[in-house]
Amino acid sequence: MNKRLTIVLFLFSVFCFCSYAIDNKKVEVYVSKERVINDVYTLASDSMKGRKFSCPGREKAASYIAAQFQKAGLKGINDSEEPYFQKIPVRNIDRGKTIIYKNDFEYISGESFSFASTEALDDSLSIPVKFVGYSTGEMVGCTGEDTLVFFLAHDLTDAHFRLKDLAGATGAKYFGFSIFGEKREVSNFISNEQSLSLDRYPVNSFGYFRTDRSDNWLFDYLPYTGKDIGLFLFDEKLFSKQFGQQLRTKHRLSEKSFRNGVLPYSVETTLSFMTTFQLIEITTFDDNVIGYIEGADLRDEFVIICGHYDHLGKRGDKIFYGADDNASGTAAVMELARMFMQARNSGMDFRRSIVFIAFGAEESGLNGSLYYVENPVFPVENTVLVINLDMVGRSDQPEDVPGYGFVLTMQGLRRPVWRAFRNTGRQIDDIRLERMLPSIRTIMSYLGSDHYSFIRKGVPAAYVNTGMHPDYHRPSDTPDKINYDNLVNIIKVVFTIAAKVANEPERFPLE
Ligand SMILES: [Zn+2]
């Protein structure tokens, strides 16, 4: 098959028709603003609760998108009962909960202290505390098991050795320590404990910018002592609240006493706490939703049209609707799927395959698209172009600008592709597209959405968006603020470009 495709664009913008001619056969493709509106309102509704993993609203959104793909007639990617789902395993460690009680206050582990134990625990205790400052185990001697030995350390490595020494000499089961004056180190360490219970995707979300922090937490500092021990790390503030500022000062001075070889002081106090410490690894699944139209003679090459469907969920009782971010782009992906199927059903073949992806877990660090490029359903090296639609619903522009959008062009994406975007934009309701090149100003856009996962793999990718606004990542990003006329125009531009790229004789460049 070697039909020379000419795309002729007729402007029936009022009725939202795009007409295409192939070998003099005209195909009319209908863009439905009503469907787009319905999709945005559905995805950004109360019942989807901000579409965050691992809440039911996110699953609901994924099912809705899959149902739309199916209704449109896209092919699924597997033979399971969920043919449009690429399952992403997400690991999480349930480490139970530890609470310290003090004068009607509750302090929860991961906030102002950290707790770890060598064994699973289910204890509710009030035990005497013995302060030993910088003393050695030999100086402290045996305290018996039912004591909490509280010591000081210069840093975390020092704490590890002191603990080993004290655990052997005192025979106590519980220990606590503080590092005064190392605020940042201690608080990082304590918050790392919280990040442990964060969802961990197979491809570490920020792996390119920082190391996996989850390995750096209190549990790893528990030395092997031959018996089970539990360990608290207090920040300065909690220490003062729990034991008093005066003791903090005395405790701190204990280094002097230590040099003189005597125990600094002894204080009678107790620590009340409850713990259900455990380490249980749980795997749950997030989803990318993927459907495609198989191409004709070049079916092993792929054009991807994508946008993420997840958002920030709820905080308290406030729902982050994410209408622009990114119900708008997801609605565009679904409408484009319908349009391409409509064209296909009207007799227009596409030479290359066209893949539609609604990515999950973008907000938590491009996790969905990172998983996809590491576990591609369609070979990444045969992906000729990715068009990522993220935040395409707002064009808070002066009234006299009919349509507006940005296209961020990327590595490997040559000038002709940009020209095609721009010219198509001009043809359709005079939509004005601006080119953004990667620069300091656009760096966050460059790194900030799923196209980046493909760029990293050398796949040409374009990022289409309509810019920032004050409702970004706020509960006020609602569907009533979307400029649906502009969104429909952007859909038309993307349809035209993707159809052209799918049918070009050469992969690149577009001319
Ligand atoms: Zn987004």
Coordinates of C-alpha atoms and ligand atoms in Angstrom, one line a residue:
M1 CA 0.0 0.0 0.0
N2 CA 1.5 3.2 -1.0
K3 CA -1.3 5.7 -1.1
R4 CA -0.1 9.3 -1.0
L5 CA -2.1 10.9 1.7
T6 CA -3.0 14.5 1.4
I7 CA -4.6 16.0 4.3
V8 CA -6.9 18.8 3.4
L9 CA -8.4 20.7 6.2
F10 CA -11.7 22.3 5.7
L11 CA -12.8 24.6 8.3
F12 CA -16.2 23.8 9.5
S13 CA -15.3 25.0 12.9
V14 CA -18.8 26.0 13.9
F15 CA -19.8 22.4 13.6
C16 CA -16.5 21.1 14.7
F17 CA -15.9 19.1 11.6
C18 CA -12.5 18.3 10.2
S19 CA -12.5 16.8 6.7
Y20 CA -9.8 14.8 5.3
A21 CA -9.2 13.5 1.8
I22 CA -7.4 10.4 0.9
D23 CA -7.2 9.4 -2.8
N24 CA -10.0 11.8 -3.4
K25 CA -12.1 10.0 -0.8
K26 CA -13.2 12.5 1.7
V27 CA -13.5 11.5 5.3
E28 CA -15.3 13.7 7.8
V29 CA -14.3 13.6 11.4
Y30 CA -16.5 15.0 14.1
V31 CA -15.1 16.6 17.2
S32 CA -17.8 16.7 19.9
K33 CA -17.4 19.6 22.4
E34 CA -20.3 18.1 24.4
R35 CA -18.4 14.8 24.8
V36 CA -15.3 16.7 25.9
I37 CA -17.2 18.7 28.4
N38 CA -18.8 15.6 29.7
D39 CA -15.5 13.8 30.1
V40 CA -13.9 16.7 31.9
Y41 CA -16.8 17.1 34.3
T42 CA -16.9 13.3 34.9
L43 CA -13.2 13.1 35.7
A44 CA -13.2 16.2 37.8
S45 CA -16.3 15.3 39.7
D46 CA -16.7 14.7 43.4
S47 CA -17.0 11.0 43.0
M48 CA -13.5 10.7 41.5
K49 CA -12.1 12.5 44.5
G50 CA -9.1 13.9 42.8
R51 CA -8.0 10.6 41.1
K52 CA -5.0 9.9 43.4
F53 CA -3.4 6.5 43.9
S54 CA -4.4 4.5 46.1
C55 CA -7.9 5.8 46.4
P56 CA -11.0 4.4 44.8
G57 CA -11.6 7.6 42.8
R58 CA -8.4 6.8 40.9
E59 CA -9.7 3.3 40.0
K60 CA -13.0 4.8 39.0
A61 CA -11.3 7.2 36.6
A62 CA -9.2 4.5 35.1
S63 CA -12.3 2.3 34.5
Y64 CA -14.1 5.2 32.9
I65 CA -11.2 5.9 30.5
A66 CA -11.0 2.2 29.6
A67 CA -14.7 2.1 29.0
Q68 CA -14.4 5.1 26.6
F69 CA -11.5 3.4 24.8
Q70 CA -13.6 0.3 24.4
K71 CA -16.7 2.2 23.3
A72 CA -14.5 4.0 20.7
G73 CA -13.4 0.6 19.4
L74 CA -9.7 0.8 20.3
K75 CA -7.8 -2.5 20.6
G76 CA -6.7 -3.5 24.0
I77 CA -3.2 -4.5 25.0
N78 CA -3.8 -7.8 26.6
D79 CA -6.3 -10.7 26.7
S80 CA -7.2 -10.3 30.4
E81 CA -10.5 -9.0 31.8
E82 CA -8.9 -5.6 31.8
P83 CA -7.6 -5.4 28.3
Y84 CA -6.7 -1.7 28.5
F85 CA -4.7 -1.8 31.7
Q86 CA -1.0 -1.9 32.1
K87 CA -0.6 -2.9 35.7
I88 CA 2.1 -1.1 37.7
P89 CA 3.1 -2.9 40.8
V90 CA 3.5 -0.5 43.7
R91 CA 5.3 -1.5 46.9
N92 CA 4.6 -0.1 50.3
I93 CA 5.9 -1.0 53.7
D94 CA 3.4 -1.2 56.5
R95 CA 5.5 -0.5 59.6
G96 CA 2.6 -0.2 62.0
K97 CA 2.2 2.7 64.3
T98 CA 4.0 4.0 67.4
I99 CA 2.5 6.7 69.6
I100 CA 4.1 8.5 72.6
Y101 CA 1.7 9.9 75.2
K102 CA 2.5 12.9 77.3
N103 CA -0.1 15.0 79.2
D104 CA -3.0 14.3 76.9
F105 CA -0.8 14.8 73.8
E106 CA 0.0 12.2 71.3
Y107 CA 3.1 12.1 69.3
I108 CA 3.1 9.9 66.3
S109 CA 6.3 8.3 64.8
G110 CA 7.5 10.0 61.7
E111 CA 6.6 13.4 63.0
S112 CA 8.9 14.3 65.9
F113 CA 10.4 10.9 66.6
S114 CA 11.3 7.7 64.9
F115 CA 10.9 4.2 66.2
A116 CA 12.2 0.9 65.0
S117 CA 12.5 -2.6 66.5
T118 CA 14.2 -5.8 65.6
E119 CA 11.0 -7.7 66.0
A120 CA 7.3 -7.1 65.4
L121 CA 5.7 -5.6 68.5
D122 CA 2.2 -5.1 70.0
D123 CA 2.9 -3.3 73.2
S124 CA 1.4 -0.6 75.4
L125 CA 3.9 0.4 78.0
S126 CA 4.9 2.9 80.6
I127 CA 8.5 2.2 81.5
P128 CA 11.2 4.0 83.6
V129 CA 13.7 6.0 81.7
K130 CA 17.4 6.1 82.7
F131 CA 19.5 9.0 81.2
V132 CA 23.1 8.1 80.6
G133 CA 24.3 10.9 78.3
Y134 CA 27.5 10.0 76.6
S135 CA 28.4 7.2 79.1
T136 CA 29.7 3.9 78.0
G137 CA 28.0 0.6 78.7
E138 CA 30.6 -0.2 81.3
M139 CA 29.9 3.0 83.2
V140 CA 26.2 2.4 83.2
G141 CA 26.2 -1.3 84.1
C142 CA 23.2 -3.6 84.2
T143 CA 19.8 -1.9 84.3
G144 CA 17.5 -4.9 83.7
E145 CA 15.2 -5.4 80.8
D146 CA 12.4 -3.2 81.8
T147 CA 14.2 0.1 81.5
L148 CA 14.5 2.6 78.6
V149 CA 18.1 3.7 78.4
F150 CA 18.3 7.2 76.9
F151 CA 21.7 8.2 75.6
L152 CA 23.3 11.0 73.4
A153 CA 25.2 10.6 70.3
H154 CA 27.3 12.9 68.1
D155 CA 25.8 11.6 64.9
L156 CA 24.0 8.6 63.6
T157 CA 27.0 6.5 63.1
D158 CA 28.1 7.2 66.6
A159 CA 24.6 6.3 67.8
H160 CA 24.9 2.9 66.2
F161 CA 28.1 2.0 68.1
R162 CA 26.9 3.4 71.4
L163 CA 23.7 1.5 71.1
K164 CA 25.6 -1.7 70.5
D165 CA 27.7 -1.1 73.5
L166 CA 24.8 -0.1 75.8
A167 CA 22.6 -2.9 74.6
G168 CA 25.2 -5.5 75.6
A169 CA 26.1 -3.9 79.0
T170 CA 22.7 -2.8 80.3
G171 CA 20.5 -5.7 79.2
A172 CA 17.7 -3.2 78.5
K173 CA 15.1 -3.9 75.8
Y174 CA 14.3 -0.3 74.9
F175 CA 16.6 2.6 74.0
G176 CA 16.2 6.2 73.0
F177 CA 18.6 8.8 71.8
S178 CA 19.0 12.3 70.6
I179 CA 21.5 14.3 68.7
F180 CA 21.4 17.9 69.8
G181 CA 22.5 20.5 67.4
E182 CA 22.1 18.3 64.3
K183 CA 18.6 19.4 63.7
R184 CA 18.5 18.9 60.0
E185 CA 20.1 15.4 60.0
V186 CA 17.7 14.2 62.7
S187 CA 14.6 15.6 61.1
N188 CA 15.6 14.3 57.7
F189 CA 16.0 10.9 59.3
I190 CA 12.7 11.1 61.0
S191 CA 10.9 12.1 57.9
N192 CA 12.6 9.3 56.0
E193 CA 10.6 7.0 58.1
Q194 CA 7.4 8.5 56.7
S195 CA 8.7 8.2 53.2
L196 CA 9.0 4.5 53.8
S197 CA 5.3 4.2 53.9
L198 CA 5.0 6.1 50.6
D199 CA 4.1 4.1 47.6
R200 CA 7.2 2.9 45.8
Y201 CA 7.0 2.5 42.1
P202 CA 9.4 0.0 40.3
V203 CA 11.1 2.9 38.6
N204 CA 12.0 5.3 41.3
S205 CA 10.2 8.5 40.6
F206 CA 13.0 10.9 41.4
G207 CA 15.8 8.5 40.9
Y208 CA 17.5 10.8 38.5
F209 CA 17.7 13.6 41.0
R210 CA 18.2 11.9 44.4
T211 CA 19.0 8.6 45.8
D212 CA 16.3 6.3 47.2
R213 CA 15.9 7.7 50.7
S214 CA 14.0 4.7 52.0
D215 CA 17.2 2.8 52.8
N216 CA 18.2 5.4 55.2
W217 CA 16.1 5.0 58.3
L218 CA 16.3 4.0 61.9
F219 CA 15.8 0.3 61.3
D220 CA 19.1 0.1 59.4
Y221 CA 20.9 1.5 62.4
L222 CA 19.8 -1.2 64.7
P223 CA 22.9 -3.2 65.5
Y224 CA 22.9 -6.9 65.9
T225 CA 23.1 -7.6 69.6
G226 CA 21.8 -11.1 69.8
K227 CA 18.5 -10.0 71.4
D228 CA 15.5 -8.0 70.3
I229 CA 15.6 -4.3 71.0
G230 CA 13.4 -1.3 70.3
L231 CA 14.9 2.2 69.6
F232 CA 13.5 5.7 69.7
L233 CA 15.1 8.7 68.0
F234 CA 13.8 12.0 69.4
D235 CA 14.2 15.4 67.9
E236 CA 15.2 18.2 70.2
K237 CA 11.8 19.7 70.5
L238 CA 10.1 16.5 71.6
F239 CA 12.9 15.8 73.9
S240 CA 12.4 19.1 75.7
K241 CA 8.6 18.6 75.8
Q242 CA 8.9 15.1 77.1
F243 CA 11.7 15.5 79.6
G244 CA 12.0 19.2 80.2
Q245 CA 14.4 21.9 79.0
Q246 CA 16.5 21.6 82.1
L247 CA 17.2 18.0 81.6
R248 CA 18.1 18.7 78.0
T249 CA 20.8 21.1 79.2
K250 CA 22.1 18.7 81.8
H251 CA 22.0 15.8 79.4
R252 CA 24.0 17.9 77.0
L253 CA 26.6 18.7 79.7
S254 CA 27.0 15.0 80.4
E255 CA 29.9 14.8 78.0
K256 CA 32.0 16.6 80.6
S257 CA 31.1 14.1 83.3
F258 CA 31.8 11.3 80.8
R259 CA 35.3 12.5 80.4
N260 CA 35.6 12.4 84.2
G261 CA 34.4 8.8 84.1
V262 CA 31.3 9.3 86.2
L263 CA 27.6 9.0 85.3
P264 CA 26.2 12.5 85.0
Y265 CA 23.0 12.1 87.1
S266 CA 20.0 9.9 87.4
V267 CA 16.5 11.1 86.9
E268 CA 13.4 9.2 87.6
T269 CA 10.9 9.5 84.8
T270 CA 8.8 7.3 82.6
L271 CA 7.9 7.1 79.0
S272 CA 4.4 6.0 78.0
F273 CA 4.0 4.6 74.5
M274 CA 2.0 2.2 72.4
T275 CA 3.5 0.4 69.4
T276 CA 2.4 -2.0 66.8
F277 CA 5.7 -1.9 65.0
Q278 CA 6.0 -4.4 62.1
L279 CA 7.5 -4.6 58.7
I280 CA 5.1 -6.0 56.1
E281 CA 5.7 -5.4 52.4
I282 CA 2.4 -4.9 50.5
T283 CA 2.1 -4.7 46.7
T284 CA -0.8 -3.0 45.1
F285 CA -1.4 -2.0 41.5
D286 CA -1.7 1.3 39.8
D287 CA -2.6 1.5 36.1
N288 CA -1.7 3.1 32.8
V289 CA -4.8 2.9 30.5
I290 CA -3.7 2.0 27.0
G291 CA -5.6 1.3 23.7
Y292 CA -4.5 1.5 20.1
I293 CA -5.4 1.5 16.4
E294 CA -3.3 -0.9 14.4
G295 CA -1.6 0.7 11.4
A296 CA -1.4 -0.6 7.9
D297 CA 1.9 -1.1 6.1
L298 CA 4.0 0.6 8.8
R299 CA 2.1 -0.9 11.7
D300 CA 5.3 -1.6 13.7
E301 CA 5.9 2.1 14.1
F302 CA 3.9 4.0 16.6
V303 CA 2.6 7.5 17.3
I304 CA 1.6 8.0 20.9
I305 CA -1.0 10.5 22.1
C306 CA -1.0 10.7 25.8
G307 CA -1.9 12.6 29.0
H308 CA -2.0 11.7 32.6
Y309 CA -5.3 11.1 34.4
D310 CA -4.2 11.1 38.0
H311 CA -4.2 14.1 40.2
L312 CA -3.6 15.1 43.9
G313 CA -6.6 13.5 45.6
K314 CA -8.0 15.0 48.8
R315 CA -6.5 16.9 51.6
G316 CA -8.8 16.9 54.6
D317 CA -12.2 17.2 53.0
K318 CA -10.9 19.4 50.2
I319 CA -11.0 17.7 46.8
F320 CA -8.3 18.7 44.3
Y321 CA -10.5 18.4 41.1
G322 CA -7.7 18.7 38.6
A323 CA -10.0 19.8 35.8
D324 CA -7.2 21.4 33.8
D325 CA -4.5 19.2 35.4
N326 CA -5.3 16.9 33.7
A327 CA -8.9 16.0 33.1
S328 CA -8.5 18.3 30.1
G329 CA -5.6 16.4 28.5
T330 CA -7.3 13.0 29.4
A331 CA -10.5 14.2 27.8
A332 CA -8.5 15.2 24.7
V333 CA -6.9 11.8 24.5
M334 CA -10.3 10.1 24.7
E335 CA -11.8 12.4 22.1
L336 CA -8.8 11.9 19.8
A337 CA -9.3 8.1 20.1
R338 CA -12.9 8.5 19.0
M339 CA -12.0 10.7 16.1
F340 CA -9.3 8.4 14.9
M341 CA -11.6 5.4 15.1
Q342 CA -14.3 7.4 13.3
A343 CA -11.8 8.2 10.5
R344 CA -10.7 4.6 10.4
N345 CA -14.3 3.3 10.3
S346 CA -15.0 5.7 7.5
G347 CA -12.4 4.0 5.4
M348 CA -9.2 5.9 6.2
D349 CA -6.3 3.7 6.9
F350 CA -3.4 4.9 9.0
R351 CA 0.0 3.6 8.0
R352 CA 1.5 3.6 11.4
S353 CA -0.2 2.4 14.6
I354 CA -1.7 5.1 16.9
V355 CA -1.5 4.5 20.6
F356 CA -3.6 6.3 23.2
I357 CA -2.3 6.4 26.7
A358 CA -3.8 7.8 29.9
F359 CA -0.9 7.6 32.3
G360 CA -1.2 7.1 36.0
A361 CA 1.0 8.5 38.8
E362 CA 2.3 11.5 37.0
E363 CA 1.8 13.8 39.9
S364 CA 4.0 11.6 42.2
G365 CA 6.9 11.8 39.8
L366 CA 6.1 10.6 36.3
N367 CA 5.9 7.1 37.6
G368 CA 3.3 5.9 35.1
S369 CA 5.3 7.0 32.1
L370 CA 8.6 5.9 33.6
Y371 CA 7.2 2.4 34.1
Y372 CA 5.9 2.5 30.5
V373 CA 9.3 3.3 28.9
E374 CA 11.0 0.7 31.0
N375 CA 8.3 -1.9 30.2
P376 CA 7.0 -0.7 26.9
V377 CA 3.9 -2.3 25.4
F378 CA 5.1 -1.0 22.0
P379 CA 8.9 -0.8 21.3
V380 CA 10.2 2.6 22.4
E381 CA 12.7 2.6 19.5
N382 CA 9.9 2.3 17.0
T383 CA 7.9 5.2 18.5
V384 CA 8.2 8.0 16.1
L385 CA 6.5 10.7 18.0
V386 CA 4.9 11.3 21.4
I387 CA 2.3 14.1 21.8
N388 CA 1.8 14.7 25.5
L389 CA -1.3 16.8 26.5
D390 CA -1.0 18.1 30.0
M391 CA -3.1 21.1 31.1
V392 CA -4.7 22.1 27.9
G393 CA -7.9 23.4 29.3
R394 CA -7.1 27.0 30.2
S395 CA -6.3 29.8 28.1
D396 CA -6.7 32.7 30.4
Q397 CA -5.9 35.2 27.6
P398 CA -7.3 38.5 26.6
E399 CA -10.7 38.2 24.9
D400 CA -9.3 39.1 21.5
V401 CA -7.0 36.1 21.3
P402 CA -9.3 33.4 19.9
G403 CA -7.1 30.4 20.8
Y404 CA -3.9 29.9 22.5
G405 CA -1.4 27.2 23.4
F406 CA 2.2 26.4 23.9
V407 CA 4.1 23.6 22.3
L408 CA 7.3 22.7 24.0
T409 CA 9.6 21.1 21.4
M410 CA 12.1 18.6 22.5
Q411 CA 15.3 17.0 21.7
G412 CA 15.0 15.1 18.4
L413 CA 11.9 17.0 17.5
R414 CA 12.9 18.9 14.5
R415 CA 11.9 22.3 13.3
P416 CA 9.4 20.9 10.6
V417 CA 7.4 19.3 13.4
W418 CA 7.1 22.6 15.1
R419 CA 6.2 24.2 11.8
A420 CA 3.5 21.7 11.3
F421 CA 2.1 22.5 14.7
R422 CA 2.2 26.2 14.1
N423 CA 0.7 26.0 10.6
T424 CA -2.0 23.7 11.6
G425 CA -2.8 26.0 14.5
R426 CA -3.1 28.9 12.2
Q427 CA -5.5 26.9 10.0
I428 CA -7.8 26.0 12.8
D429 CA -9.7 28.9 14.1
D430 CA -6.5 30.9 14.1
I431 CA -5.2 29.1 17.2
R432 CA -1.9 30.7 18.1
L433 CA 0.7 28.2 19.2
E434 CA 4.0 29.4 20.7
R435 CA 7.1 27.4 20.6
M436 CA 8.9 26.9 23.8
L437 CA 12.5 25.7 23.6
P438 CA 14.1 24.0 26.6
S439 CA 15.6 26.8 28.6
I440 CA 15.9 28.0 32.2
R441 CA 12.5 29.6 31.9
T442 CA 10.9 26.4 30.6
I443 CA 12.9 23.9 32.6
M444 CA 10.0 22.8 34.8
S445 CA 7.9 22.3 31.8
Y446 CA 10.7 20.3 30.2
L447 CA 11.1 18.0 33.2
G448 CA 7.5 18.3 34.5
S449 CA 5.4 15.9 32.6
D450 CA 5.3 12.5 30.9
H451 CA 7.0 13.5 27.7
Y452 CA 10.2 13.7 29.7
S453 CA 10.2 10.0 30.3
F454 CA 10.3 9.5 26.5
I455 CA 12.8 12.3 25.9
R456 CA 15.2 10.4 28.3
K457 CA 14.9 7.4 26.0
G458 CA 15.6 9.5 22.9
V459 CA 12.0 9.5 21.6
P460 CA 10.9 12.7 20.0
A461 CA 8.1 14.2 22.1
A462 CA 6.0 17.3 22.0
Y463 CA 4.4 18.8 25.1
V464 CA 1.2 20.7 24.4
N465 CA -0.2 22.9 27.1
T466 CA -2.0 26.2 27.6
G467 CA 0.1 27.6 30.4
M468 CA -0.1 28.3 34.1
H469 CA -2.9 29.8 36.1
P470 CA -3.6 30.7 39.8
D471 CA -5.7 27.5 40.3
Y472 CA -2.8 25.2 39.5
H473 CA -2.6 22.4 42.1
R474 CA -5.4 24.0 44.1
P475 CA -8.9 22.7 44.9
S476 CA -10.1 25.6 42.7
D477 CA -9.0 23.9 39.5
T478 CA -12.6 23.1 38.5
P479 CA -14.3 22.2 35.2
D480 CA -16.3 25.4 35.0
K481 CA -13.1 27.3 34.4
I482 CA -12.1 25.3 31.3
N483 CA -12.1 27.0 27.9
Y484 CA -13.8 24.3 26.0
D485 CA -13.7 26.0 22.6
N486 CA -9.9 26.3 22.9
L487 CA -9.6 22.7 24.1
V488 CA -11.6 21.5 21.0
N489 CA -9.2 23.6 18.8
I490 CA -6.2 22.0 20.4
I491 CA -7.7 18.6 19.8
K492 CA -8.1 19.4 16.1
V493 CA -4.5 20.5 15.9
V494 CA -3.3 17.3 17.5
F495 CA -5.5 15.2 15.3
T496 CA -4.1 16.8 12.2
I497 CA -0.5 16.5 13.3
A498 CA -0.8 12.9 14.5
A499 CA -2.7 11.8 11.4
K500 CA 0.0 13.4 9.3
V501 CA 2.9 11.8 11.3
A502 CA 1.1 8.4 11.1
N503 CA 0.9 8.6 7.4
E504 CA 4.2 10.2 6.3
P505 CA 6.3 7.9 4.1
E506 CA 9.4 8.8 6.1
R507 CA 9.6 8.7 9.9
F508 CA 11.0 12.2 10.0
P509 CA 11.2 15.0 9.2
L510 CA 7.7 16.2 8.5
E511 CA 7.6 18.5 5.5
Ligands
ZN1 ZN -0.3 17.6 35.1

